[in-house]
Short mmCIF file of C-alpha atoms in Angstrom, two decimals:
data_model
loop_
_atom_site.label_atom_id
_atom_site.label_comp_id
_atom_site.label_asym_id
_atom_site.label_seq_id
_atom_site.Cartn_x
_atom_site.Cartn_y
_atom_site.Cartn_z
CA MET X 1 0.00 0.00 0.00
CA THR X 2 1.23 3.51 -0.76
CA THR X 3 0.20 6.72 0.92
CA GLU X 4 -0.89 9.86 -0.91
CA TYR X 5 -0.64 13.21 0.75
CA ALA X 6 -0.72 16.86 -0.17
CA ALA X 7 0.92 19.96 1.22
CA PRO X 8 1.18 20.87 3.98
CA TYR X 9 1.24 17.22 5.11
CA VAL X 10 4.71 15.77 5.57
CA TYR X 11 5.28 12.05 5.16
CA ASN X 12 8.53 11.07 6.80
CA GLY X 13 9.01 7.64 5.25
CA ASP X 14 10.48 6.28 8.47
CA GLY X 15 8.16 3.79 10.11
CA ASN X 16 5.22 5.24 8.15
CA MET X 17 5.02 8.12 10.61
CA LEU X 18 3.27 11.31 9.64
CA ASP X 19 4.83 14.49 11.08
CA THR X 20 2.01 16.76 12.28
CA THR X 21 4.21 19.39 13.90
CA THR X 22 4.10 21.48 10.75
CA LEU X 23 0.32 21.40 10.49
CA SER X 24 -1.83 24.31 11.60
CA ASN X 25 -3.82 23.87 14.79
CA ALA X 26 -7.18 22.65 13.42
CA SER X 27 -9.05 19.54 12.26
CA HIS X 28 -7.45 17.74 9.29
CA THR X 29 -8.60 14.80 7.18
CA LEU X 30 -5.90 12.26 6.32
CA THR X 31 -6.55 9.75 3.55
CA ALA X 32 -4.81 6.42 2.80
CA ARG X 33 -5.41 4.69 -0.53
CA ALA X 34 -4.67 1.02 -1.36
CA PHE X 35 -4.13 0.07 -5.04
CA LEU X 36 -5.35 -3.47 -5.87
CA SER X 37 -4.00 -5.82 -8.55
CA ASP X 38 -7.10 -5.39 -10.76
CA GLY X 39 -6.35 -1.67 -10.99
CA SER X 40 -9.01 -0.54 -8.53
CA SER X 41 -8.27 1.24 -5.28
CA VAL X 42 -9.82 1.61 -1.85
CA ALA X 43 -9.51 4.77 0.24
CA ARG X 44 -9.97 5.25 3.95
CA SER X 45 -10.03 8.61 5.72
CA ILE X 46 -9.58 9.69 9.29
CA SER X 47 -10.09 13.07 10.92
CA VAL X 48 -7.47 14.28 13.37
CA THR X 49 -7.29 17.40 15.50
CA VAL X 50 -3.86 18.97 15.68
CA GLN X 51 -2.91 21.08 18.67
CA ASN X 52 0.79 21.85 18.54
CA THR X 53 2.52 23.85 21.22
CA ALA X 54 3.48 27.17 19.73
CA THR X 55 7.14 27.35 18.82
CA PRO X 56 8.74 30.63 19.78
CA PRO X 57 10.05 32.62 16.82
CA PRO X 58 13.78 32.46 16.24
CA PRO X 59 15.78 35.28 17.78
CA PRO X 60 16.57 38.17 15.46
CA PRO X 61 20.01 38.17 13.89
CA PRO X 62 22.58 40.08 15.91
CA ALA X 63 22.96 43.71 14.93
CA SER X 64 26.16 44.83 13.30
CA PRO X 65 28.72 45.90 15.89
CA ALA X 66 28.06 49.49 16.86
CA THR X 67 30.95 51.90 17.13
CA SER X 68 28.68 54.89 17.49
CA VAL X 69 30.07 58.34 18.15
CA SER X 70 27.58 60.24 20.28
CA GLY X 71 25.88 63.17 18.65
CA ILE X 72 26.50 62.65 14.92
CA GLY X 73 24.28 61.61 12.04
CA ALA X 74 24.21 61.12 8.28
CA LEU X 75 21.70 62.12 5.63
CA ARG X 76 21.83 60.02 2.44
CA PHE X 77 19.40 60.74 -0.38
CA GLY X 78 19.32 59.74 -4.03
CA ASP X 79 22.21 57.43 -4.85
CA SER X 80 24.52 58.87 -2.19
CA TYR X 81 24.06 55.93 0.20
CA ARG X 82 26.42 53.77 -1.83
CA ASN X 83 29.11 56.46 -1.75
CA ALA X 84 29.86 55.84 1.92
CA SER X 85 30.13 53.00 4.42
CA GLY X 86 30.51 52.47 8.14
CA TYR X 87 27.01 53.69 8.94
CA ASN X 88 27.12 51.96 12.32
CA ARG X 89 29.37 54.82 13.44
CA TYR X 90 26.45 57.25 13.32
CA ASP X 91 23.65 57.71 15.83
CA THR X 92 21.09 58.90 13.28
CA LEU X 93 20.75 57.80 9.65
CA ILE X 94 18.18 59.48 7.37
CA VAL X 95 17.61 57.88 3.95
CA GLY X 96 15.20 57.73 1.03
CA PHE X 97 12.74 54.85 0.70
CA GLY X 98 15.04 53.00 -1.71
CA ASP X 99 17.67 52.50 1.00
CA ALA X 100 15.28 51.51 3.78
CA ASP X 101 16.47 47.90 4.02
CA ALA X 102 20.13 48.85 4.12
CA ALA X 103 19.58 51.54 6.75
CA GLY X 104 17.38 49.28 8.85
CA ALA X 105 20.19 46.73 9.07
CA THR X 106 22.53 49.22 10.75
CA SER X 107 22.79 49.99 14.46
CA ALA X 108 22.02 53.67 13.80
CA ARG X 109 18.54 55.04 14.37
CA SER X 110 17.24 54.63 10.82
CA LEU X 111 14.68 57.12 9.53
CA VAL X 112 13.05 57.23 6.09
CA TYR X 113 12.33 60.58 4.46
CA LYS X 114 8.68 61.47 3.81
CA GLY X 115 6.98 64.68 2.87
CA GLY X 116 4.18 65.63 5.24
CA VAL X 117 2.24 68.06 3.08
CA ASP X 118 4.08 67.06 -0.12
CA VAL X 119 2.25 64.79 -2.55
CA THR X 120 4.26 63.18 -5.34
CA ASP X 121 3.47 60.96 -8.29
CA SER X 122 4.79 57.44 -7.86
CA PRO X 123 4.97 54.50 -10.30
CA ASN X 124 5.29 52.01 -7.45
CA ALA X 125 2.41 49.77 -6.47
CA ASP X 126 3.45 50.06 -2.83
CA PRO X 127 2.14 53.44 -1.62
CA GLY X 128 4.93 53.50 0.95
CA ALA X 129 7.57 53.44 -1.80
CA SER X 130 7.22 57.14 -2.47
CA LEU X 131 8.71 60.42 -1.31
CA SER X 132 5.31 61.35 0.09
CA GLY X 133 3.13 59.62 2.63
CA VAL X 134 0.13 59.81 0.30
CA ASN X 135 0.82 59.63 -3.42
CA TYR X 136 -0.80 61.68 -6.18
CA GLN X 137 -3.17 58.95 -7.34
CA GLU X 138 -4.60 58.50 -3.83
CA ALA X 139 -4.86 62.22 -3.17
CA LEU X 140 -6.57 62.92 -6.49
CA ALA X 141 -9.08 60.10 -6.05
CA ASN X 142 -10.04 61.27 -2.56
CA GLY X 143 -10.09 65.04 -3.04
CA TRP X 144 -6.98 65.63 -0.90
CA LEU X 145 -5.14 67.99 -3.26
CA LEU X 146 -5.19 71.57 -2.01
CA LYS X 147 -6.51 74.24 -4.37
CA ASP X 148 -6.54 78.01 -4.38
CA ALA X 149 -9.70 80.14 -4.33
CA SER X 150 -10.01 79.79 -8.12
CA GLY X 151 -9.90 76.01 -8.00
CA ASN X 152 -6.32 75.67 -9.24
CA VAL X 153 -4.27 72.85 -7.75
CA LEU X 154 -1.43 74.23 -5.64
CA HIS X 155 2.22 73.25 -5.95
CA ALA X 156 5.21 73.74 -3.71
CA SER X 157 7.35 76.62 -4.88
CA GLY X 158 10.65 75.68 -6.46
CA TYR X 159 10.16 71.95 -6.88
CA GLY X 160 6.58 71.42 -8.03
CA ASN X 161 5.21 68.82 -5.63
CA TYR X 162 1.48 68.85 -5.08
CA LEU X 163 0.22 69.84 -1.65
CA GLY X 164 -1.96 67.51 0.39
CA ASP X 165 -4.71 68.39 2.83
CA VAL X 166 -2.83 67.84 6.08
CA GLY X 167 -5.84 69.04 8.07
CA SER X 168 -8.06 66.23 6.76
CA LEU X 169 -8.45 63.32 9.16
CA ALA X 170 -8.87 60.92 6.24
CA PHE X 171 -5.59 62.16 4.73
CA GLN X 172 -3.87 61.76 8.09
CA GLN X 173 -5.18 58.22 8.49
CA ARG X 174 -4.06 57.18 5.01
CA TRP X 175 -0.65 58.78 5.61
CA VAL X 176 -0.13 56.73 8.77
CA GLN X 177 -1.36 53.54 7.10
CA ASN X 178 0.95 53.89 4.10
CA VAL X 179 4.04 55.04 5.96
CA SER X 180 3.86 52.81 9.03
CA THR X 181 3.28 49.70 6.93
CA PHE X 182 6.32 50.47 4.81
CA LEU X 183 8.57 51.24 7.77
CA LEU X 184 7.61 48.10 9.69
CA VAL X 185 8.03 45.83 6.67
CA HIS X 186 11.51 47.21 6.04
CA HIS X 187 12.53 47.17 9.73
CA VAL X 188 13.50 50.81 10.02
CA ASP X 189 13.13 52.76 13.23
CA GLY X 190 11.01 55.68 12.14
CA VAL X 191 10.22 58.53 9.81
CA PHE X 192 11.71 61.92 9.02
CA ILE X 193 8.91 64.31 7.97
CA ASP X 194 9.98 67.29 5.88
CA ASN X 195 8.40 70.73 5.41
CA VAL X 196 6.59 71.13 8.71
CA LEU X 197 6.26 74.89 8.27
CA CYS X 198 4.11 77.43 10.08
CA SER X 199 3.54 79.41 6.87
CA ILE X 200 1.79 78.14 3.74
CA THR X 201 2.82 81.19 1.73
CA GLY X 202 6.43 80.35 2.43
CA LEU X 203 5.83 76.91 0.95
CA SER X 204 3.54 77.55 -2.02
CA GLY X 205 3.47 81.30 -2.57
CA ALA X 206 -0.33 81.22 -2.40
CA ALA X 207 -2.88 80.22 0.22
CA PRO X 208 -5.28 77.31 -0.28
CA ALA X 209 -8.97 78.15 -0.14
CA LYS X 210 -9.42 75.78 2.79
CA TYR X 211 -6.62 77.44 4.80
CA PRO X 212 -6.68 81.08 3.67
CA ASN X 213 -4.00 82.43 6.02
CA ASP X 214 -0.94 81.31 7.93
CA THR X 215 -2.85 80.92 11.20
CA ALA X 216 -5.27 78.47 9.61
CA TRP X 217 -2.38 76.65 7.97
CA ALA X 218 -0.38 76.39 11.18
CA ASN X 219 -3.40 74.91 12.93
CA ALA X 220 -3.79 72.36 10.13
CA GLN X 221 -0.14 71.36 10.43
CA ILE X 222 -0.49 70.89 14.17
CA ALA X 223 -3.64 68.81 13.64
CA PHE X 224 -1.67 66.62 11.24
CA LEU X 225 1.08 66.04 13.79
CA ALA X 226 -1.39 65.58 16.64
CA TYR X 227 -2.78 62.55 14.79
CA VAL X 228 0.27 61.25 12.94
CA GLY X 229 2.80 61.56 15.77
CA PRO X 230 0.97 59.53 18.44
CA ALA X 231 -0.30 57.02 15.87
CA MET X 232 3.20 56.32 14.59
CA LYS X 233 4.71 56.20 18.07
CA ALA X 234 2.00 53.76 19.17
CA LYS X 235 3.42 51.39 16.54
CA GLY X 236 6.88 51.74 18.05
CA LEU X 237 8.12 54.16 15.40
CA TYR X 238 10.27 57.25 15.96
CA VAL X 239 9.04 60.56 14.53
CA ALA X 240 11.40 63.38 13.56
CA VAL X 241 10.45 66.54 11.69
CA ASN X 242 12.24 69.22 9.72
CA SER X 243 10.31 72.17 11.09
CA PHE X 244 10.67 75.92 10.67
CA CYS X 245 8.79 79.16 11.21
CA TYR X 246 9.79 82.47 9.65
CA GLY X 247 10.27 85.37 12.02
CA PRO X 248 12.88 87.43 13.87
CA ASP X 249 16.51 86.52 13.24
CA ASP X 250 16.98 85.48 16.87
CA GLY X 251 14.87 82.37 16.25
CA SER X 252 12.11 83.36 18.68
CA ALA X 253 9.28 82.68 16.20
CA ASN X 254 10.78 79.33 15.31
CA ASN X 255 11.15 78.41 18.98
CA ALA X 256 7.51 79.29 19.62
CA TRP X 257 6.51 77.10 16.67
CA TRP X 258 8.64 74.25 17.94
CA ALA X 259 6.88 74.50 21.29
CA ARG X 260 3.64 73.63 19.45
CA VAL X 261 5.20 70.91 17.32
CA ALA X 262 7.26 69.20 20.03
CA PRO X 263 4.54 67.38 22.04
CA ASN X 264 3.73 65.09 19.10
CA VAL X 265 7.22 64.20 17.86
CA ASP X 266 10.51 62.74 19.10
CA GLY X 267 13.04 64.91 17.30
CA LEU X 268 13.21 68.34 15.65
CA MET X 269 15.66 69.40 12.96
CA THR X 270 17.01 72.85 12.19
CA GLU X 271 18.35 73.07 8.65
CA ASN X 272 21.30 75.23 7.52
CA PHE X 273 22.68 75.20 11.04
CA GLU X 274 25.13 78.08 11.59
CA GLU X 275 25.45 78.84 7.86
CA ASN X 276 24.05 81.15 5.20
CA PRO X 277 21.41 79.05 3.40
CA SER X 278 22.33 80.80 0.16
CA ASP X 279 26.09 80.31 0.55
CA TYR X 280 27.31 77.15 2.27
CA THR X 281 30.83 78.56 2.59
CA GLN X 282 29.67 81.42 4.82
CA PRO X 283 29.22 80.64 8.54
CA LEU X 284 27.02 82.72 10.79
CA PHE X 285 28.75 85.01 13.27
CA ASP X 286 27.92 86.54 16.63
CA ALA X 287 26.89 90.14 15.96
CA PRO X 288 23.09 90.28 15.67
CA THR X 289 22.91 94.07 15.40
CA LEU X 290 25.05 94.09 12.25
CA SER X 291 23.22 91.59 10.03
CA TRP X 292 20.82 88.67 10.01
CA LEU X 293 23.95 86.58 9.40
CA GLY X 294 25.09 87.65 12.86
CA ASN X 295 22.59 85.42 14.65
CA TRP X 296 24.94 82.58 15.50
CA ARG X 297 23.52 82.54 19.02
CA GLY X 298 19.96 82.33 17.66
CA LYS X 299 20.76 78.95 16.11
CA LEU X 300 22.09 77.72 19.44
CA ASN X 301 18.82 78.82 21.01
CA VAL X 302 16.94 76.60 18.57
CA ILE X 303 18.89 73.55 19.74
CA THR X 304 18.21 74.51 23.34
CA ALA X 305 14.50 74.93 22.60
CA ALA X 306 14.21 71.36 21.33
CA GLN X 307 16.09 69.91 24.28
CA SER X 308 14.15 72.01 26.78
CA ALA X 309 10.98 70.45 25.37
CA GLY X 310 12.44 67.01 26.08
CA LYS X 311 13.05 66.25 22.40
CA ASP X 312 16.10 65.29 20.37
CA ALA X 313 17.78 68.17 18.55
CA LEU X 314 18.97 67.52 15.00
CA ALA X 315 21.19 70.11 13.31
CA LEU X 316 21.95 69.93 9.57
CA THR X 317 24.80 71.81 7.91
CA TYR X 318 25.63 71.54 4.21
CA GLY X 319 29.06 72.03 2.70
CA GLY X 320 31.88 70.80 0.53
CA ALA X 321 33.59 67.53 1.34
CA GLY X 322 36.85 69.36 2.01
CA ASN X 323 35.50 72.35 3.90
CA THR X 324 36.85 71.44 7.32
CA GLN X 325 36.21 74.95 8.64
CA MET X 326 32.45 74.65 8.12
CA MET X 327 32.15 71.08 9.37
CA THR X 328 34.19 71.80 12.50
CA PHE X 329 32.44 75.11 13.17
CA GLY X 330 29.01 73.48 12.85
CA ARG X 331 29.75 70.44 15.02
CA ALA X 332 31.62 72.44 17.66
CA SER X 333 28.80 74.99 17.88
CA PHE X 334 26.33 72.13 18.32
CA LEU X 335 28.50 70.63 21.06
CA LEU X 336 28.42 73.90 23.00
CA VAL X 337 24.75 73.31 23.86
CA TRP X 338 24.14 69.60 23.20
CA ASN X 339 22.69 67.76 26.19
CA GLY X 340 24.91 64.71 25.66
CA THR X 341 22.08 62.19 25.37
CA ASN X 342 20.23 61.97 22.06
CA GLY X 343 20.13 64.13 18.96
CA SER X 344 22.74 64.57 16.25
CA PHE X 345 24.75 67.05 14.25
CA ILE X 346 24.77 66.16 10.55
CA TYR X 347 27.25 67.46 7.98
CA ASN X 348 25.93 66.71 4.50
CA THR X 349 28.34 66.96 1.60
CA THR X 350 26.90 68.87 -1.35
CA ASP X 351 28.33 66.40 -3.89
CA GLY X 352 26.92 63.32 -2.15
CA SER X 353 30.37 61.98 -1.27
CA ASP X 354 31.23 60.20 1.97
CA PRO X 355 30.71 62.81 4.73
CA TRP X 356 32.93 61.08 7.31
CA ASN X 357 35.76 63.32 8.46
CA THR X 358 37.28 63.37 11.94
CA ALA X 359 37.18 67.16 11.75
CA TRP X 360 33.53 66.81 12.77
CA THR X 361 33.06 63.14 13.72
CA ALA X 362 35.69 62.87 16.48
CA ALA X 363 34.42 61.16 19.63
CA ILE X 364 34.86 63.30 22.74
CA GLY X 365 32.36 61.75 25.15
CA THR X 366 29.67 63.70 26.96
CA PRO X 367 29.61 67.24 28.40
CA THR X 368 30.73 67.72 31.99
CA GLY X 369 29.26 71.21 32.36
CA PRO X 370 27.72 74.12 30.42
CA MET X 371 29.54 76.25 27.89
CA SER X 372 31.43 79.27 29.17
CA GLN X 373 32.72 82.43 27.55
CA ALA X 374 36.43 83.13 27.08
CA GLY X 375 36.71 86.62 25.62
CA ASN X 376 34.99 86.53 22.24
CA ALA X 377 35.15 82.73 22.17
CA TYR X 378 33.15 80.00 23.89
CA VAL X 379 34.44 76.76 25.37
CA ARG X 380 32.99 73.59 26.83
CA ASN X 381 34.58 70.63 28.54
CA TYR X 382 33.68 67.04 27.62
CA SER X 383 34.54 63.77 29.31
CA GLY X 384 36.81 62.89 26.42
CA GLY X 385 37.64 66.23 24.90
CA TYR X 386 37.27 69.99 24.73
CA VAL X 387 35.49 72.38 22.35
CA VAL X 388 36.49 75.94 21.43
CA VAL X 389 34.36 78.12 19.13
CA ASN X 390 35.17 81.60 17.86
CA PRO X 391 31.94 83.08 16.45
CA SER X 392 33.43 86.56 16.21
CA GLN X 393 34.74 88.30 13.10
CA SER X 394 38.29 88.60 14.42
CA THR X 395 41.10 86.24 15.40
CA VAL X 396 41.20 85.13 19.04
CA SER X 397 43.64 83.27 21.26
CA VAL X 398 42.13 80.95 23.87
CA SER X 399 43.90 79.27 26.78
CA LEU X 400 43.56 75.49 26.95
CA PRO X 401 43.58 73.13 29.93
CA ALA X 402 46.46 70.69 30.20
CA GLY X 403 46.31 67.23 28.70
CA LEU X 404 44.52 67.96 25.43
CA LYS X 405 45.42 66.52 22.04
CA THR X 406 44.68 67.70 18.53
CA LEU X 407 42.69 65.42 16.25
CA THR X 408 45.98 64.18 14.80
CA GLY X 409 47.08 63.01 18.25
CA ALA X 410 49.67 65.73 18.86
CA ALA X 411 49.83 67.64 22.14
CA ALA X 412 47.58 70.68 21.95
CA GLY X 413 49.73 73.11 23.91
CA SER X 414 48.58 75.80 26.32
CA SER X 415 46.50 77.88 23.89
CA VAL X 416 44.89 77.87 20.47
CA SER X 417 44.60 80.69 17.94
CA LEU X 418 41.38 80.70 15.93
CA GLY X 419 40.52 82.84 12.96
CA ALA X 420 37.12 84.47 12.49
CA THR X 421 34.14 82.09 12.64
CA SER X 422 36.20 78.98 13.21
CA ALA X 423 36.45 76.29 15.86
CA ALA X 424 38.62 73.52 17.23
CA ILE X 425 37.77 70.15 18.75
CA PHE X 426 40.31 68.43 21.00
CA THR X 427 40.51 64.98 22.54
CA LYS X 428 42.00 63.92 25.87
#
């Protein structure tokens, strides 16, 4: 007699035993058929109830060894991810949806870029595989594209994305569904939401009929975050935003806006940290009465505002791969006020090359006290190093404590001379 069976039944062939451990817990009918010499056959069936003890899932694979340097991050969009390596060295890693799997496999906090208000066209069947949380096809079909008073569809100034109705609960729900599903499938830690602005005119140049002024728009943005933030965090996902509000050069309007945004997110980013957004070679300086470029301290206040709200501060500076002045000045300025726990300074190379450079990535531990002023410069001690920043427009000489080393490992000496808007980071 032979035995016929069909998947998922497993016939071992050893002692005519049937392995039921791979069957689902339910009633199953097993059939045996005998083939007789005249060509006929006889079948007999029996019903069995399978109740296997649940087998615990296998443990996840071990994470890649982390050699993280506290307080640094990387931003990799387009095809720039492949231009660098060693991503375990960063605390924060922000990528596009195409690099989600690679980023999720690192020990860094992996975040995937998504537009909040932005709506983009996408050829992908997966709605999560898009720059936006809700794609154009979905927004068009559901009436979620914002229009002006004349019924014209609005676009973001400068890059043409459509604008979605962030104040619509249905839009918010679809956004969470699309984005959270994608993030969880690809095992990344969270989302980085761009363009969380208090002003719609700063984004589109025209007001939507539904939100005719900046006050209405700001309220819609907060409503979006009030739903999206808790919903994403309830799924175990981290929420960071690139958020900004136009106003006085000292950052006071932005800080007030961040106070509204902060309760619903985990991290807040300030873009163009300590630099002219129109000229990445020009650092900000400390002379607010002379120019809007003199609000170096205002950018520090933004970092402090995020941390005072109990959130992670993310600071993003752009620049050339070889511009060690800008990368050191940005990181050192960040370190003057960083709380030493979470948050990151990010130096993003304008050509997409590997951003790693010890001029800004050097590990110096955690702060041992607040920053202090030394003439026109500012200093701060760290458990493994020392930071000196000269935000003035003149050269300064600053005394150094004993035992410091330069980033090349040489003895630092008793003082350091710094040119205008420059900085130095030392190790111990």
